Amino acid sequence: MEDAQELWIPQPLPGMNDIITKCKGKARLRNGAIVAGMGYSSMKSSWSDTIRLIARATGFGRVEKGHFTFVYVEPNRRRDPDNICAGARKIVFDALQEAKLLQNDGWTHVLDIRSHWLVDGDSPGVGLLVHPSRVFERKEVEEWLKNKNKNHK
């Protein structure tokens, strides 16, 4: 994908339902206080570390502003697309900010967002394509995935 930065996370990310479930969880601190949402904090931290390491290992660079195309490849159709997209996108944007690869996920830096979802039981994961001037259409994304999978086999 010419002029695009590419990031591939080789497994599905938590969906919004997973995030909500983690937010409802409670933890007891050493001082005896009970704090809600600790499960989400731990999950977010773990995924941020993973995404940061993948981004650095693959040469994904800092994005000043761009058009973001997300590709959600699921192993099956069990999760709803809105659940997949909302949760995974939140985790990816937060991870990029924590890694200092994206200053902010607000209007100035995120110019457009497009989401595509597919099923591939052999190669599930989440792809991100960031381009300075456009998002990618489904046919382009499918071709990118085909080439990515061919190069990694």
PDB file of C-alpha atoms in Angstrom:
ATOM      1  CA  MET A   1       0.000   0.000   0.000  1.00  0.00           C
ATOM      2  CA  GLU A   2       1.866   2.975  -1.298  1.00  0.00           C
ATOM      3  CA  ASP A   3       2.513   5.786   1.214  1.00  0.00           C
ATOM      4  CA  ALA A   4       0.695   3.889   3.966  1.00  0.00           C
ATOM      5  CA  GLN A   5       2.074   2.760   7.280  1.00  0.00           C
ATOM      6  CA  GLU A   6       1.046  -0.792   8.080  1.00  0.00           C
ATOM      7  CA  LEU A   7       0.565  -2.525  11.400  1.00  0.00           C
ATOM      8  CA  TRP A   8      -0.565  -6.138  11.850  1.00  0.00           C
ATOM      9  CA  ILE A   9      -1.535  -7.541  15.249  1.00  0.00           C
ATOM     10  CA  PRO A  10      -1.663 -11.328  14.777  1.00  0.00           C
ATOM     11  CA  GLN A  11      -4.678 -12.068  16.972  1.00  0.00           C
ATOM     12  CA  PRO A  12      -8.119 -10.579  17.573  1.00  0.00           C
ATOM     13  CA  LEU A  13      -8.315  -7.763  20.103  1.00  0.00           C
ATOM     14  CA  PRO A  14     -10.932  -7.467  22.850  1.00  0.00           C
ATOM     15  CA  GLY A  15     -14.309  -6.163  21.751  1.00  0.00           C
ATOM     16  CA  MET A  16     -16.396  -3.532  23.516  1.00  0.00           C
ATOM     17  CA  ASN A  17     -18.281  -6.212  25.457  1.00  0.00           C
ATOM     18  CA  ASP A  18     -14.946  -7.465  26.824  1.00  0.00           C
ATOM     19  CA  ILE A  19     -14.013  -3.927  27.865  1.00  0.00           C
ATOM     20  CA  ILE A  20     -17.360  -3.374  29.590  1.00  0.00           C
ATOM     21  CA  THR A  21     -17.014  -6.674  31.454  1.00  0.00           C
ATOM     22  CA  LYS A  22     -13.514  -5.706  32.637  1.00  0.00           C
ATOM     23  CA  CYS A  23     -14.759  -2.278  33.753  1.00  0.00           C
ATOM     24  CA  LYS A  24     -17.394  -3.910  35.966  1.00  0.00           C
ATOM     25  CA  GLY A  25     -14.763  -5.952  37.756  1.00  0.00           C
ATOM     26  CA  LYS A  26     -13.504  -4.900  41.182  1.00  0.00           C
ATOM     27  CA  ALA A  27     -10.190  -5.353  42.926  1.00  0.00           C
ATOM     28  CA  ARG A  28      -9.195  -5.048  46.564  1.00  0.00           C
ATOM     29  CA  LEU A  29      -6.033  -3.019  47.146  1.00  0.00           C
ATOM     30  CA  ARG A  30      -3.479  -3.806  49.862  1.00  0.00           C
ATOM     31  CA  ASN A  31      -4.935  -1.066  52.060  1.00  0.00           C
ATOM     32  CA  GLY A  32      -8.349  -2.779  51.850  1.00  0.00           C
ATOM     33  CA  ALA A  33      -9.964  -0.270  49.491  1.00  0.00           C
ATOM     34  CA  ILE A  34     -12.117  -1.692  46.711  1.00  0.00           C
ATOM     35  CA  VAL A  35     -11.517  -0.160  43.285  1.00  0.00           C
ATOM     36  CA  ALA A  36     -13.731  -0.725  40.247  1.00  0.00           C
ATOM     37  CA  GLY A  37     -12.360  -1.099  36.740  1.00  0.00           C
ATOM     38  CA  MET A  38      -8.977  -2.538  37.659  1.00  0.00           C
ATOM     39  CA  GLY A  39      -9.469  -5.404  35.227  1.00  0.00           C
ATOM     40  CA  TYR A  40      -9.712  -2.971  32.320  1.00  0.00           C
ATOM     41  CA  SER A  41      -6.579  -1.122  33.386  1.00  0.00           C
ATOM     42  CA  SER A  42      -4.603  -4.359  33.432  1.00  0.00           C
ATOM     43  CA  MET A  43      -6.022  -5.502  30.082  1.00  0.00           C
ATOM     44  CA  LYS A  44      -5.343  -2.119  28.464  1.00  0.00           C
ATOM     45  CA  SER A  45      -1.783  -2.035  29.801  1.00  0.00           C
ATOM     46  CA  SER A  46      -1.054  -5.545  28.521  1.00  0.00           C
ATOM     47  CA  TRP A  47      -2.424  -4.818  25.057  1.00  0.00           C
ATOM     48  CA  SER A  48      -0.643  -1.446  24.906  1.00  0.00           C
ATOM     49  CA  ASP A  49       2.670  -3.173  25.620  1.00  0.00           C
ATOM     50  CA  THR A  50       2.001  -5.796  22.950  1.00  0.00           C
ATOM     51  CA  ILE A  51       0.961  -3.278  20.297  1.00  0.00           C
ATOM     52  CA  ARG A  52       3.893  -0.979  21.109  1.00  0.00           C
ATOM     53  CA  LEU A  53       6.359  -3.883  20.729  1.00  0.00           C
ATOM     54  CA  ILE A  54       4.810  -4.966  17.415  1.00  0.00           C
ATOM     55  CA  ALA A  55       4.812  -1.381  16.124  1.00  0.00           C
ATOM     56  CA  ARG A  56       8.461  -0.837  17.024  1.00  0.00           C
ATOM     57  CA  ALA A  57       9.541  -4.249  15.682  1.00  0.00           C
ATOM     58  CA  THR A  58       7.858  -3.626  12.341  1.00  0.00           C
ATOM     59  CA  GLY A  59       9.041  -0.034  11.912  1.00  0.00           C
ATOM     60  CA  PHE A  60       5.648   1.613  12.350  1.00  0.00           C
ATOM     61  CA  GLY A  61       6.550   5.287  12.767  1.00  0.00           C
ATOM     62  CA  ARG A  62       5.001   8.320  14.374  1.00  0.00           C
ATOM     63  CA  VAL A  63       1.775   9.569  12.785  1.00  0.00           C
ATOM     64  CA  GLU A  64       1.246  13.328  12.853  1.00  0.00           C
ATOM     65  CA  LYS A  65      -2.198  13.032  11.286  1.00  0.00           C
ATOM     66  CA  GLY A  66      -3.775  10.558   8.937  1.00  0.00           C
ATOM     67  CA  HIS A  67      -6.626   8.518   7.568  1.00  0.00           C
ATOM     68  CA  PHE A  68      -6.996   5.252   9.503  1.00  0.00           C
ATOM     69  CA  THR A  69      -8.258   2.039   7.910  1.00  0.00           C
ATOM     70  CA  PHE A  70      -8.855  -0.785  10.382  1.00  0.00           C
ATOM     71  CA  VAL A  71      -9.149  -4.400   9.229  1.00  0.00           C
ATOM     72  CA  TYR A  72     -10.651  -6.839  11.710  1.00  0.00           C
ATOM     73  CA  VAL A  73     -10.057 -10.456  10.729  1.00  0.00           C
ATOM     74  CA  GLU A  74     -12.069 -12.763  12.945  1.00  0.00           C
ATOM     75  CA  PRO A  75     -11.794 -16.556  13.225  1.00  0.00           C
ATOM     76  CA  ASN A  76     -15.605 -16.849  12.911  1.00  0.00           C
ATOM     77  CA  ARG A  77     -18.793 -14.748  13.015  1.00  0.00           C
ATOM     78  CA  ARG A  78     -19.511 -15.074  16.739  1.00  0.00           C
ATOM     79  CA  ARG A  79     -18.806 -11.433  17.632  1.00  0.00           C
ATOM     80  CA  ASP A  80     -20.833  -8.581  16.165  1.00  0.00           C
ATOM     81  CA  PRO A  81     -18.946  -6.102  13.949  1.00  0.00           C
ATOM     82  CA  ASP A  82     -19.869  -3.080  16.110  1.00  0.00           C
ATOM     83  CA  ASN A  83     -18.538  -4.842  19.212  1.00  0.00           C
ATOM     84  CA  ILE A  84     -15.289  -5.821  17.468  1.00  0.00           C
ATOM     85  CA  CYS A  85     -14.655  -2.395  15.951  1.00  0.00           C
ATOM     86  CA  ALA A  86     -15.432  -0.282  19.009  1.00  0.00           C
ATOM     87  CA  GLY A  87     -13.274  -2.240  21.432  1.00  0.00           C
ATOM     88  CA  ALA A  88     -10.301  -2.923  19.210  1.00  0.00           C
ATOM     89  CA  ARG A  89     -10.148   0.613  17.811  1.00  0.00           C
ATOM     90  CA  LYS A  90     -10.131   2.080  21.351  1.00  0.00           C
ATOM     91  CA  ILE A  91      -7.295  -0.219  22.403  1.00  0.00           C
ATOM     92  CA  VAL A  92      -5.203   0.498  19.274  1.00  0.00           C
ATOM     93  CA  PHE A  93      -5.591   4.279  19.487  1.00  0.00           C
ATOM     94  CA  ASP A  94      -4.762   4.289  23.208  1.00  0.00           C
ATOM     95  CA  ALA A  95      -1.725   2.058  22.603  1.00  0.00           C
ATOM     96  CA  LEU A  96      -0.404   4.291  19.809  1.00  0.00           C
ATOM     97  CA  GLN A  97      -0.726   7.325  22.075  1.00  0.00           C
ATOM     98  CA  GLU A  98       1.028   5.597  24.982  1.00  0.00           C
ATOM     99  CA  ALA A  99       3.840   4.569  22.622  1.00  0.00           C
ATOM    100  CA  LYS A 100       4.143   8.218  21.485  1.00  0.00           C
ATOM    101  CA  LEU A 101       3.339   7.133  17.917  1.00  0.00           C
ATOM    102  CA  LEU A 102       0.182   9.270  17.818  1.00  0.00           C
ATOM    103  CA  GLN A 103      -0.085  12.532  19.728  1.00  0.00           C
ATOM    104  CA  ASN A 104      -3.842  12.333  20.184  1.00  0.00           C
ATOM    105  CA  ASP A 105      -6.847  10.484  18.783  1.00  0.00           C
ATOM    106  CA  GLY A 106      -8.860  13.671  18.394  1.00  0.00           C
ATOM    107  CA  TRP A 107     -10.065  15.543  15.327  1.00  0.00           C
ATOM    108  CA  THR A 108      -6.719  17.158  14.529  1.00  0.00           C
ATOM    109  CA  HIS A 109      -4.791  13.901  14.195  1.00  0.00           C
ATOM    110  CA  VAL A 110      -7.469  11.406  13.085  1.00  0.00           C
ATOM    111  CA  LEU A 111      -8.844  12.721   9.802  1.00  0.00           C
ATOM    112  CA  ASP A 112     -10.970   9.706   8.874  1.00  0.00           C
ATOM    113  CA  ILE A 113     -11.670   6.171  10.086  1.00  0.00           C
ATOM    114  CA  ARG A 114     -12.798   3.252   7.962  1.00  0.00           C
ATOM    115  CA  SER A 115     -13.466  -0.242   9.268  1.00  0.00           C
ATOM    116  CA  HIS A 116     -13.604  -3.523   7.381  1.00  0.00           C
ATOM    117  CA  TRP A 117     -14.274  -6.946   8.916  1.00  0.00           C
ATOM    118  CA  LEU A 118     -13.635 -10.370   7.449  1.00  0.00           C
ATOM    119  CA  VAL A 119     -13.536 -13.981   8.556  1.00  0.00           C
ATOM    120  CA  ASP A 120     -10.388 -16.103   8.205  1.00  0.00           C
ATOM    121  CA  GLY A 121     -10.046 -18.947  10.678  1.00  0.00           C
ATOM    122  CA  ASP A 122      -6.383 -19.454   9.725  1.00  0.00           C
ATOM    123  CA  SER A 123      -5.107 -15.877  10.116  1.00  0.00           C
ATOM    124  CA  PRO A 124      -7.200 -13.818  12.566  1.00  0.00           C
ATOM    125  CA  GLY A 125      -5.902 -10.476  13.734  1.00  0.00           C
ATOM    126  CA  VAL A 126      -6.207  -6.726  13.391  1.00  0.00           C
ATOM    127  CA  GLY A 127      -4.617  -4.656  10.659  1.00  0.00           C
ATOM    128  CA  LEU A 128      -4.142  -0.916  10.588  1.00  0.00           C
ATOM    129  CA  LEU A 129      -3.302   1.105   7.503  1.00  0.00           C
ATOM    130  CA  VAL A 130      -2.555   4.795   7.978  1.00  0.00           C
ATOM    131  CA  HIS A 131      -2.362   7.014   4.914  1.00  0.00           C
ATOM    132  CA  PRO A 132      -1.809  10.788   4.753  1.00  0.00           C
ATOM    133  CA  SER A 133      -4.694  11.486   2.380  1.00  0.00           C
ATOM    134  CA  ARG A 134      -7.205   8.618   2.144  1.00  0.00           C
ATOM    135  CA  VAL A 135      -8.756   5.484   3.630  1.00  0.00           C
ATOM    136  CA  PHE A 136      -8.690   2.153   1.805  1.00  0.00           C
ATOM    137  CA  GLU A 137     -11.624   0.382   0.200  1.00  0.00           C
ATOM    138  CA  ARG A 138     -12.545  -3.232   0.917  1.00  0.00           C
ATOM    139  CA  LYS A 139     -11.023  -4.640  -2.307  1.00  0.00           C
ATOM    140  CA  GLU A 140      -7.714  -2.925  -1.529  1.00  0.00           C
ATOM    141  CA  VAL A 141      -7.756  -4.307   2.010  1.00  0.00           C
ATOM    142  CA  GLU A 142      -8.503  -7.824   0.785  1.00  0.00           C
ATOM    143  CA  GLU A 143      -5.576  -7.602  -1.651  1.00  0.00           C
ATOM    144  CA  TRP A 144      -3.294  -6.326   1.120  1.00  0.00           C
ATOM    145  CA  LEU A 145      -4.274  -9.239   3.363  1.00  0.00           C
ATOM    146  CA  LYS A 146      -3.764 -11.732   0.539  1.00  0.00           C
ATOM    147  CA  ASN A 147      -0.243 -10.395  -0.113  1.00  0.00           C
ATOM    148  CA  LYS A 148       0.568 -10.214   3.595  1.00  0.00           C
ATOM    149  CA  ASN A 149      -0.493 -13.817   4.129  1.00  0.00           C
ATOM    150  CA  LYS A 150       1.371 -15.001   1.026  1.00  0.00           C
ATOM    151  CA  ASN A 151       4.592 -13.321   2.217  1.00  0.00           C
ATOM    152  CA  HIS A 152       4.344 -14.874   5.692  1.00  0.00           C
ATOM    153  CA  LYS A 153       3.785 -18.486   4.645  1.00  0.00           C
TER     154      LYS A 153
END
